[in-house]
mmCIF file of C-alpha atoms in Angstrom:
data_model
loop_
_atom_site.group_PDB
_atom_site.id
_atom_site.type_symbol
_atom_site.label_atom_id
_atom_site.label_comp_id
_atom_site.label_asym_id
_atom_site.label_seq_id
_atom_site.Cartn_x
_atom_site.Cartn_y
_atom_site.Cartn_z
ATOM 1 C CA MET A 1 -6.821 -23.528 -16.945
ATOM 2 C CA TYR A 2 -7.516 -19.878 -16.610
ATOM 3 C CA GLY A 3 -4.309 -19.239 -14.763
ATOM 4 C CA LEU A 4 -2.454 -17.949 -18.105
ATOM 5 C CA LEU A 5 -5.293 -16.135 -19.411
ATOM 6 C CA GLY A 6 -5.575 -13.906 -16.325
ATOM 7 C CA PHE A 7 -1.853 -13.445 -16.408
ATOM 8 C CA PHE A 8 -2.083 -12.033 -19.520
ATOM 9 C CA ILE A 9 -5.203 -9.621 -18.807
ATOM 10 C CA LEU A 10 -3.390 -8.290 -15.935
ATOM 11 C CA ALA A 11 0.019 -7.529 -18.118
ATOM 12 C CA LEU A 12 -2.372 -6.098 -20.543
ATOM 13 C CA PHE A 13 -4.086 -3.985 -18.331
ATOM 14 C CA HIS A 14 -0.895 -2.738 -17.290
ATOM 15 C CA LEU A 15 0.650 -2.154 -20.274
ATOM 16 C CA VAL A 16 -2.394 0.044 -21.500
ATOM 17 C CA GLY A 17 -1.969 1.816 -17.827
ATOM 18 C CA VAL A 18 1.635 2.566 -18.483
ATOM 19 C CA TRP A 19 1.350 3.968 -21.842
ATOM 20 C CA LEU A 20 -1.660 6.268 -20.816
ATOM 21 C CA GLN A 21 0.568 7.447 -18.177
ATOM 22 C CA HIS A 22 3.301 8.212 -21.027
ATOM 23 C CA ASN A 23 1.144 9.741 -23.660
ATOM 24 C CA GLY A 24 -1.828 10.744 -22.179
ATOM 25 C CA ASN A 25 -0.288 13.243 -19.494
ATOM 26 C CA ILE A 26 -2.263 11.823 -16.601
ATOM 27 C CA PRO A 27 -0.271 12.681 -13.113
ATOM 28 C CA LEU A 28 -0.817 9.104 -11.681
ATOM 29 C CA PRO A 29 1.695 5.982 -11.972
ATOM 30 C CA GLY A 30 0.995 3.544 -14.519
ATOM 31 C CA ASN A 31 -0.378 0.595 -12.638
ATOM 32 C CA VAL A 32 -2.906 2.710 -10.616
ATOM 33 C CA ILE A 33 -3.943 3.940 -14.015
ATOM 34 C CA GLY A 34 -4.235 0.193 -14.991
ATOM 35 C CA LEU A 35 -5.833 -1.069 -11.629
ATOM 36 C CA LEU A 36 -9.073 1.807 -12.525
ATOM 37 C CA LEU A 37 -9.407 0.512 -15.872
ATOM 38 C CA PHE A 38 -9.342 -3.237 -14.663
ATOM 39 C CA LEU A 39 -12.074 -2.579 -12.178
ATOM 40 C CA ALA A 40 -13.848 -0.578 -14.517
ATOM 41 C CA ALA A 41 -13.626 -3.776 -17.132
ATOM 42 C CA LEU A 42 -14.794 -5.685 -14.198
ATOM 43 C CA TYR A 43 -17.226 -3.958 -13.704
ATOM 44 C CA MET A 44 -19.024 -3.541 -16.861
ATOM 45 C CA ARG A 45 -18.477 -7.356 -17.188
ATOM 46 C CA ILE A 46 -15.995 -7.280 -20.136
ATOM 47 C CA VAL A 47 -13.461 -9.018 -17.657
ATOM 48 C CA ARG A 48 -14.942 -11.733 -15.924
ATOM 49 C CA LEU A 49 -14.039 -12.325 -12.966
ATOM 50 C CA GLU A 50 -13.294 -16.498 -12.958
ATOM 51 C CA TRP A 51 -10.817 -15.592 -16.061
ATOM 52 C CA VAL A 52 -8.290 -13.497 -13.328
ATOM 53 C CA GLU A 53 -9.243 -14.488 -10.098
ATOM 54 C CA GLN A 54 -6.862 -17.474 -10.033
ATOM 55 C CA ALA A 55 -4.013 -15.092 -11.355
ATOM 56 C CA ALA A 56 -4.654 -12.291 -9.094
ATOM 57 C CA GLN A 57 -4.623 -14.856 -5.980
ATOM 58 C CA PHE A 58 -1.166 -16.044 -7.225
ATOM 59 C CA LEU A 59 0.010 -12.614 -7.406
ATOM 60 C CA LEU A 60 -1.573 -10.693 -4.733
ATOM 61 C CA LYS A 61 -0.413 -14.174 -2.530
ATOM 62 C CA HIS A 62 3.633 -12.804 -2.810
ATOM 63 C CA MET A 63 2.819 -9.218 -3.422
ATOM 64 C CA LEU A 64 5.779 -9.296 -0.562
ATOM 65 C CA LEU A 65 7.866 -10.701 -2.732
ATOM 66 C CA PHE A 66 8.195 -8.048 -5.564
ATOM 67 C CA PHE A 67 9.173 -5.516 -3.001
ATOM 68 C CA ILE A 68 12.335 -6.706 -1.616
ATOM 69 C CA PRO A 69 14.704 -5.549 -4.924
ATOM 70 C CA TYR A 70 13.018 -2.339 -3.759
ATOM 71 C CA VAL A 71 14.311 -2.697 0.220
ATOM 72 C CA VAL A 72 17.409 -3.721 -0.636
ATOM 73 C CA GLY A 73 17.957 -1.015 -2.766
ATOM 74 C CA ILE A 74 17.699 1.117 0.327
ATOM 75 C CA ILE A 75 21.523 0.425 1.010
ATOM 76 C CA ALA A 76 22.501 2.729 -1.929
ATOM 77 C CA PHE A 77 21.262 5.339 0.607
ATOM 78 C CA ALA A 78 22.906 3.931 3.690
ATOM 79 C CA PRO A 79 25.532 7.117 3.666
ATOM 80 C CA LEU A 80 22.842 9.627 3.692
ATOM 81 C CA LEU A 81 19.987 7.969 5.534
ATOM 82 C CA GLY A 82 23.060 7.503 8.695
ATOM 83 C CA GLU A 83 23.493 10.800 8.781
ATOM 84 C CA HIS A 84 20.071 11.810 8.822
ATOM 85 C CA TRP A 85 18.727 8.844 10.714
ATOM 86 C CA PHE A 86 17.575 10.534 13.448
ATOM 87 C CA SER A 87 15.222 13.098 12.305
ATOM 88 C CA ILE A 88 14.307 10.393 9.002
ATOM 89 C CA LEU A 89 13.208 7.837 11.921
ATOM 90 C CA VAL A 90 10.785 10.357 14.062
ATOM 91 C CA GLY A 91 9.988 12.007 10.469
ATOM 92 C CA ILE A 92 8.799 8.612 8.864
ATOM 93 C CA GLY A 93 7.811 6.482 11.878
ATOM 94 C CA GLY A 94 5.638 9.448 13.773
ATOM 95 C CA SER A 95 3.943 10.608 10.744
ATOM 96 C CA THR A 96 3.202 7.233 9.649
ATOM 97 C CA THR A 97 1.819 6.473 13.001
ATOM 98 C CA ALA A 98 -0.361 9.438 13.365
ATOM 99 C CA VAL A 99 -1.622 8.963 9.402
ATOM 100 C CA LEU A 100 -2.576 4.882 11.026
ATOM 101 C CA LEU A 101 -4.523 6.169 14.094
ATOM 102 C CA THR A 102 -6.031 9.214 12.277
ATOM 103 C CA THR A 103 -7.346 7.269 9.379
ATOM 104 C CA ALA A 104 -8.607 4.352 11.509
ATOM 105 C CA TRP A 105 -10.275 6.710 14.149
ATOM 106 C CA SER A 106 -12.127 8.350 11.540
ATOM 107 C CA ALA A 107 -13.203 5.240 9.615
ATOM 108 C CA ARG A 108 -14.739 4.098 12.593
ATOM 109 C CA ARG A 109 -16.121 7.325 13.650
ATOM 110 C CA TRP A 110 -18.188 7.557 10.302
ATOM 111 C CA LYS A 111 -18.972 4.088 9.577
ATOM 112 C CA SER A 112 -22.651 4.010 8.599
ATOM 113 C CA GLN A 113 -24.355 0.989 10.338
ATOM 114 C CA PRO A 114 -25.310 -1.900 8.037
ATOM 115 C CA LEU A 115 -29.118 -1.394 7.535
ATOM 116 C CA MET A 116 -30.961 -4.111 9.471
ATOM 117 C CA ASP A 117 -29.289 -2.956 12.730
ATOM 118 C CA ALA A 118 -30.952 0.519 12.018
ATOM 119 C CA THR A 119 -34.518 -1.385 11.348
ATOM 120 C CA GLN A 120 -34.081 -3.912 13.859
ATOM 121 C CA ALA A 121 -33.099 -0.829 16.773
ATOM 122 C CA GLN A 122 -36.307 1.253 15.794
ATOM 123 C CA GLN A 123 -38.173 -2.455 15.892
ATOM 124 C CA SER A 124 -37.152 -3.097 19.278
ATOM 125 C CA PHE A 125 -37.131 0.392 20.585
ATOM 126 C CA SER A 126 -41.184 0.703 19.596
ATOM 127 C CA SER A 127 -42.126 -2.704 20.390
ATOM 128 C CA PRO A 128 -43.657 -3.134 24.364
ATOM 129 C CA THR A 129 -42.494 -6.049 24.783
ATOM 130 C CA ASN A 130 -38.919 -5.051 24.616
ATOM 131 C CA LYS A 131 -39.582 -1.865 26.500
ATOM 132 C CA ARG A 132 -40.424 -3.675 29.491
ATOM 133 C CA GLU A 133 -37.260 -5.963 29.226
ATOM 134 C CA GLU A 134 -35.408 -2.766 28.860
ATOM 135 C CA ARG A 135 -37.043 -1.233 32.301
ATOM 136 C CA MET A 136 -36.418 -4.602 34.046
ATOM 137 C CA LEU A 137 -32.627 -3.953 33.478
ATOM 138 C CA MET B 1 22.305 -9.363 -23.704
ATOM 139 C CA THR B 2 25.864 -11.871 -22.409
ATOM 140 C CA PHE B 3 25.867 -15.289 -21.320
ATOM 141 C CA SER B 4 27.624 -13.665 -17.671
ATOM 142 C CA GLU B 5 24.421 -10.973 -17.747
ATOM 143 C CA LEU B 6 21.702 -13.306 -18.107
ATOM 144 C CA LEU B 7 23.687 -15.479 -15.841
ATOM 145 C CA LEU B 8 23.663 -12.231 -13.309
ATOM 146 C CA ILE B 9 20.030 -11.798 -13.451
ATOM 147 C CA ILE B 10 19.053 -15.497 -12.925
ATOM 148 C CA THR B 11 20.876 -15.845 -10.072
ATOM 149 C CA GLY B 12 19.314 -12.538 -8.949
ATOM 150 C CA ILE B 13 15.902 -13.967 -8.939
ATOM 151 C CA ALA B 14 17.022 -16.910 -7.680
ATOM 152 C CA ALA B 15 18.197 -15.625 -4.573
ATOM 153 C CA THR B 16 15.738 -13.224 -3.829
ATOM 154 C CA ILE B 17 13.275 -16.022 -4.047
ATOM 155 C CA GLY B 18 15.549 -18.191 -1.690
ATOM 156 C CA ALA B 19 15.341 -15.332 0.569
ATOM 157 C CA TYR B 20 11.085 -15.232 0.443
ATOM 158 C CA LEU B 21 10.470 -18.417 0.689
ATOM 159 C CA LEU B 22 13.235 -19.202 3.628
ATOM 160 C CA ALA B 23 11.458 -15.985 5.713
ATOM 161 C CA ARG B 24 7.754 -17.405 4.979
ATOM 162 C CA TYR B 25 9.228 -20.617 6.447
ATOM 163 C CA VAL B 26 10.639 -18.851 9.377
ATOM 164 C CA GLN B 27 7.419 -16.548 9.651
ATOM 165 C CA GLY B 28 5.832 -19.762 9.858
ATOM 166 C CA ARG B 29 7.533 -21.045 12.712
ATOM 167 C CA TYR B 30 7.902 -17.496 14.360
ATOM 168 C CA PRO B 31 4.445 -15.667 13.317
ATOM 169 C CA SER B 32 6.498 -12.601 14.959
ATOM 170 C CA PHE B 33 8.904 -11.976 12.054
ATOM 171 C CA HIS B 34 8.143 -10.153 9.308
ATOM 172 C CA PRO B 35 8.650 -11.753 5.882
ATOM 173 C CA ILE B 36 10.062 -8.520 4.502
ATOM 174 C CA LEU B 37 13.020 -7.876 7.108
ATOM 175 C CA ILE B 38 14.414 -11.171 7.018
ATOM 176 C CA SER B 39 14.563 -11.888 3.204
ATOM 177 C CA ALA B 40 15.767 -8.424 2.326
ATOM 178 C CA GLY B 41 17.969 -8.397 5.843
ATOM 179 C CA LEU B 42 19.360 -11.694 4.395
ATOM 180 C CA LEU B 43 20.317 -10.215 1.289
ATOM 181 C CA ILE B 44 21.597 -6.788 2.432
ATOM 182 C CA ALA B 45 24.032 -8.996 4.893
ATOM 183 C CA VAL B 46 24.849 -11.245 1.903
ATOM 184 C CA ILE B 47 25.626 -8.395 -0.417
ATOM 185 C CA ILE B 48 28.011 -6.440 1.947
ATOM 186 C CA ALA B 49 29.854 -9.637 3.427
ATOM 187 C CA ALA B 50 30.622 -10.687 0.120
ATOM 188 C CA ASP B 51 31.231 -7.119 -1.317
ATOM 189 C CA ILE B 52 28.571 -7.352 -3.983
ATOM 190 C CA PRO B 53 27.913 -4.455 -6.269
ATOM 191 C CA LEU B 54 24.212 -3.281 -5.917
ATOM 192 C CA GLU B 55 23.797 -3.137 -9.555
ATOM 193 C CA ALA B 56 24.801 -6.754 -9.820
ATOM 194 C CA TYR B 57 22.037 -7.856 -7.451
ATOM 195 C CA SER B 58 19.411 -5.060 -9.141
ATOM 196 C CA ALA B 59 20.136 -6.816 -12.448
ATOM 197 C CA GLY B 60 17.865 -9.710 -11.521
ATOM 198 C CA GLY B 61 16.274 -7.776 -8.931
ATOM 199 C CA GLU B 62 14.410 -5.223 -11.498
ATOM 200 C CA TRP B 63 12.796 -8.328 -13.043
ATOM 201 C CA LEU B 64 11.016 -9.571 -10.045
ATOM 202 C CA SER B 65 9.554 -6.194 -9.428
ATOM 203 C CA MET B 66 8.555 -5.737 -12.647
ATOM 204 C CA LEU B 67 5.499 -8.000 -11.514
ATOM 205 C CA LEU B 68 4.750 -5.186 -9.034
ATOM 206 C CA GLY B 69 2.546 -3.525 -12.164
ATOM 207 C CA PRO B 70 0.584 -6.830 -12.554
ATOM 208 C CA ALA B 71 0.260 -7.501 -9.186
ATOM 209 C CA THR B 72 -1.169 -3.821 -8.207
ATOM 210 C CA VAL B 73 -3.569 -4.202 -11.149
ATOM 211 C CA ALA B 74 -4.876 -7.925 -9.796
ATOM 212 C CA LEU B 75 -5.797 -5.411 -6.313
ATOM 213 C CA GLY B 76 -8.915 -4.571 -8.716
ATOM 214 C CA VAL B 77 -10.035 -8.439 -7.741
ATOM 215 C CA PRO B 78 -10.645 -7.931 -3.924
ATOM 216 C CA ILE B 79 -11.910 -4.508 -4.336
ATOM 217 C CA TYR B 80 -14.114 -5.943 -6.776
ATOM 218 C CA LYS B 81 -15.193 -8.470 -4.906
ATOM 219 C CA HIS B 82 -16.370 -6.651 -1.602
ATOM 220 C CA ARG B 83 -17.833 -3.842 -4.136
ATOM 221 C CA GLU B 84 -21.009 -4.396 -2.321
ATOM 222 C CA GLN B 85 -19.539 -3.411 1.298
ATOM 223 C CA ILE B 86 -17.367 -0.164 -0.040
ATOM 224 C CA ALA B 87 -20.257 1.165 -1.966
ATOM 225 C CA LYS B 88 -21.621 0.804 1.830
ATOM 226 C CA GLN B 89 -19.182 2.384 3.407
ATOM 227 C CA LEU B 90 -18.224 5.259 1.127
ATOM 228 C CA LYS B 91 -18.786 8.018 2.895
ATOM 229 C CA PRO B 92 -16.210 7.069 5.821
ATOM 230 C CA ILE B 93 -13.597 5.460 3.464
ATOM 231 C CA ILE B 94 -13.662 8.992 1.647
ATOM 232 C CA ILE B 95 -13.493 11.064 4.697
ATOM 233 C CA SER B 96 -10.667 8.581 6.647
ATOM 234 C CA ILE B 97 -8.377 8.934 3.052
ATOM 235 C CA VAL B 98 -8.425 12.481 2.991
ATOM 236 C CA CYS B 99 -8.015 13.160 6.558
ATOM 237 C CA GLY B 100 -4.809 10.605 6.413
ATOM 238 C CA SER B 101 -3.440 11.627 3.293
ATOM 239 C CA THR B 102 -3.420 15.119 4.800
ATOM 240 C CA LEU B 103 -2.259 14.775 7.999
ATOM 241 C CA GLY B 104 0.695 12.794 6.133
ATOM 242 C CA ILE B 105 1.559 15.698 4.714
ATOM 243 C CA VAL B 106 1.054 18.662 7.445
ATOM 244 C CA SER B 107 2.966 16.159 9.970
ATOM 245 C CA VAL B 108 5.987 15.071 8.186
ATOM 246 C CA ALA B 109 6.043 18.921 7.207
ATOM 247 C CA PHE B 110 5.960 20.128 10.865
ATOM 248 C CA MET B 111 8.142 16.861 12.620
ATOM 249 C CA LEU B 112 11.229 18.084 9.909
ATOM 250 C CA TRP B 113 10.356 21.774 10.071
ATOM 251 C CA LEU B 114 11.661 20.933 13.717
ATOM 252 C CA LEU B 115 14.653 18.453 13.621
ATOM 253 C CA THR B 116 16.474 19.164 10.279
ATOM 254 C CA ASP B 117 17.336 22.082 8.650
ATOM 255 C CA SER B 118 18.327 19.734 4.951
ATOM 256 C CA GLN B 119 15.535 21.334 1.949
ATOM 257 C CA ALA B 120 16.304 17.996 0.246
ATOM 258 C CA ILE B 121 15.180 15.914 2.717
ATOM 259 C CA ILE B 122 12.016 17.804 4.175
ATOM 260 C CA LEU B 123 10.902 18.481 0.272
ATOM 261 C CA SER B 124 11.574 14.344 -0.740
ATOM 262 C CA MET B 125 9.374 13.601 2.286
ATOM 263 C CA LEU B 126 6.846 15.067 1.735
ATOM 264 C CA PRO B 127 4.371 12.094 -0.388
ATOM 265 C CA LYS B 128 6.311 9.266 1.751
ATOM 266 C CA SER B 129 2.823 7.892 2.035
ATOM 267 C CA VAL B 130 2.630 7.348 -1.626
ATOM 268 C CA SER B 131 3.993 4.741 -3.214
ATOM 269 C CA SER B 132 7.256 5.188 -5.148
ATOM 270 C CA PRO B 133 5.983 5.812 -8.717
ATOM 271 C CA ILE B 134 3.512 8.466 -7.494
ATOM 272 C CA SER B 135 6.035 9.885 -4.603
ATOM 273 C CA ILE B 136 8.642 10.209 -7.474
ATOM 274 C CA GLU B 137 6.279 12.466 -9.804
ATOM 275 C CA ILE B 138 5.711 14.719 -6.634
ATOM 276 C CA THR B 139 8.769 15.268 -5.571
ATOM 277 C CA LYS B 140 10.061 16.396 -9.116
ATOM 278 C CA VAL B 141 7.419 18.767 -9.275
ATOM 279 C CA LEU B 142 8.658 20.089 -5.470
ATOM 280 C CA GLN B 143 12.203 20.051 -6.921
ATOM 281 C CA GLY B 144 13.248 17.721 -4.514
ATOM 282 C CA VAL B 145 15.387 14.408 -4.889
ATOM 283 C CA PRO B 146 13.092 11.663 -6.739
ATOM 284 C CA GLU B 147 15.198 8.620 -5.851
ATOM 285 C CA LEU B 148 15.253 9.932 -1.940
ATOM 286 C CA ALA B 149 11.253 10.056 -2.324
ATOM 287 C CA ALA B 150 11.605 6.365 -3.440
ATOM 288 C CA VAL B 151 13.577 5.313 -0.492
ATOM 289 C CA PHE B 152 11.166 7.237 1.660
ATOM 290 C CA SER B 153 8.170 5.842 0.214
ATOM 291 C CA VAL B 154 10.052 2.545 0.409
ATOM 292 C CA CYS B 155 10.977 3.145 4.288
ATOM 293 C CA THR B 156 7.349 4.554 4.959
ATOM 294 C CA GLY B 157 5.810 1.065 3.348
ATOM 295 C CA LEU B 158 8.568 -0.955 5.976
ATOM 296 C CA PHE B 159 7.228 0.881 8.970
ATOM 297 C CA GLY B 160 3.875 0.577 8.267
ATOM 298 C CA SER B 161 3.779 -2.854 7.276
ATOM 299 C CA VAL B 162 6.023 -4.352 10.343
ATOM 300 C CA PHE B 163 4.611 -1.751 12.839
ATOM 301 C CA GLY B 164 1.268 -1.066 11.751
ATOM 302 C CA ILE B 165 -1.260 -3.545 12.703
ATOM 303 C CA THR B 166 0.387 -3.634 15.864
ATOM 304 C CA ILE B 167 0.318 -0.244 16.499
ATOM 305 C CA LEU B 168 -3.845 -0.039 15.504
ATOM 306 C CA HIS B 169 -4.512 -3.554 17.395
ATOM 307 C CA LYS B 170 -3.107 -1.232 20.408
ATOM 308 C CA PHE B 171 -5.197 1.304 19.938
ATOM 309 C CA GLY B 172 -7.960 -1.173 20.027
ATOM 310 C CA PHE B 173 -8.653 -1.005 15.988
ATOM 311 C CA ARG B 174 -9.939 -4.666 15.250
ATOM 312 C CA ASP B 175 -12.500 -4.715 12.711
ATOM 313 C CA ASP B 176 -10.613 -5.527 8.744
ATOM 314 C CA MET B 177 -12.441 -2.094 7.092
ATOM 315 C CA SER B 178 -10.345 0.559 9.647
ATOM 316 C CA ILE B 179 -7.384 -1.386 9.401
ATOM 317 C CA GLY B 180 -7.242 -2.037 5.672
ATOM 318 C CA LEU B 181 -7.973 1.734 5.232
ATOM 319 C CA ALA B 182 -5.206 2.884 7.709
ATOM 320 C CA MET B 183 -2.591 0.651 6.312
ATOM 321 C CA GLY B 184 -3.583 1.427 2.846
ATOM 322 C CA THR B 185 -3.684 4.946 3.090
ATOM 323 C CA ALA B 186 -0.261 5.285 5.557
ATOM 324 C CA ALA B 187 1.782 3.027 3.666
ATOM 325 C CA HIS B 188 0.746 1.802 0.183
ATOM 326 C CA GLY B 189 1.666 -1.471 -1.288
ATOM 327 C CA ILE B 190 3.902 -2.338 1.499
ATOM 328 C CA GLY B 191 1.021 -2.312 4.177
ATOM 329 C CA THR B 192 -1.732 -3.908 1.612
ATOM 330 C CA ALA B 193 0.865 -6.881 0.881
ATOM 331 C CA ARG B 194 0.718 -7.411 4.790
ATOM 332 C CA CYS B 195 -2.873 -7.002 5.045
ATOM 333 C CA LEU B 196 -3.225 -9.326 1.978
ATOM 334 C CA ALA B 197 -2.034 -12.177 4.384
ATOM 335 C CA ASN B 198 -4.528 -11.504 7.130
ATOM 336 C CA SER B 199 -7.656 -11.678 5.049
ATOM 337 C CA GLU B 200 -8.961 -11.165 1.798
ATOM 338 C CA GLU B 201 -11.574 -8.341 2.945
ATOM 339 C CA GLN B 202 -8.952 -6.500 4.890
ATOM 340 C CA GLY B 203 -6.710 -6.343 1.733
ATOM 341 C CA SER B 204 -9.479 -5.357 -0.539
ATOM 342 C CA PHE B 205 -10.007 -2.411 1.775
ATOM 343 C CA SER B 206 -6.520 -1.371 2.242
ATOM 344 C CA GLY B 207 -6.095 -1.740 -1.530
ATOM 345 C CA LEU B 208 -9.082 0.443 -2.583
ATOM 346 C CA ALA B 209 -7.627 2.639 0.500
ATOM 347 C CA MET B 210 -3.989 2.641 -1.361
ATOM 348 C CA GLY B 211 -5.028 3.606 -5.017
ATOM 349 C CA LEU B 212 -7.425 6.391 -3.808
ATOM 350 C CA ALA B 213 -4.961 8.205 -1.086
ATOM 351 C CA GLY B 214 -2.591 8.098 -4.379
ATOM 352 C CA VAL B 215 -5.365 10.343 -6.714
ATOM 353 C CA ILE B 216 -6.470 11.738 -3.175
ATOM 354 C CA THR B 217 -2.335 12.825 -2.068
ATOM 355 C CA SER B 218 -2.109 13.741 -5.937
ATOM 356 C CA ILE B 219 -4.605 16.638 -5.959
ATOM 357 C CA LEU B 220 -3.884 17.601 -2.554
ATOM 358 C CA PHE B 221 -0.169 18.763 -3.800
ATOM 359 C CA VAL B 222 -1.740 20.647 -6.289
ATOM 360 C CA PRO B 223 -2.228 24.254 -4.118
ATOM 361 C CA ILE B 224 1.614 23.616 -2.954
ATOM 362 C CA TYR B 225 2.933 23.463 -5.920
ATOM 363 C CA MET B 226 1.088 26.979 -6.357
ATOM 364 C CA TRP B 227 2.639 28.154 -2.883
ATOM 365 C CA LEU B 228 6.092 26.596 -3.863
ATOM 366 C CA ILE B 229 6.110 27.616 -7.324
ATOM 367 C CA PRO B 230 4.786 30.806 -8.033
#
């Protein structure tokens, strides 16, 4: 029921984003501006989740499909890529691996523990029964 | 638009969807195959074998990639759904994306400085970790080659999407937050699309990282512009 309305809303936000990019001199692509505006609209309850959920789920499920033409388009650059294949492969592969590991490592390093665990840990630390258990271990 | 042009567009769209469906079917039976490698590989093979000009395929393909705009906006839905979790982890999210984005630029500059003397390749590859619309704009200011920047962005997304999760698993990262943030920062939309296939939570972190990495990378390049272009 809400499927088509969802598509309309998503396309509308994309359109506004692209328009703002071209007329507002914002150094971000239109789709990211559209995403930020769409998030703001969801937070302010201008757009309700149930209106867009079905359409969003469909588009996100098949997001890889929309990238296929770009990947096929790489062949236009085949001669240049073939000539510099080694430095391109090492540059992209090495740098992407480094970014993946650094981001994942720092996310885990600074991850804050859920509040529940902190209070539980404190309780277990101060409670005498647990202390006894600890000593036994 | 003439009738033959219309036919070309419809054929391009149908061929892409057909290749995609086939790739999803193959992936269902052999999960280690990445659907984008199978479908794009198949289309490239047909285009080369039948000697079809790329423009003839792109006429239809462009119509499909236009849906990428609304699909990117749609990333707001999983981000909004996981807003409480994201608000709780705001500090690791920001720190990890800033670290990852900075290293993405520095590591490419360093490696290519050792490997090649082609100024065009170095300048066009610097913003490779963000999606092509952003990398194109950055490369224009750096006076690199915008088309090449788009290709490098897609190649980076492809590399991250195909090998990213395996690499992260090998190094012991298994939680949705670390994987999602890493994939979104390193491999933008193509990596995010891969995460969405795993879980909505992973996809929401990846989508958030993709958007934030785009903003942060654009800001990180401001001092580089000032240094390169006096």
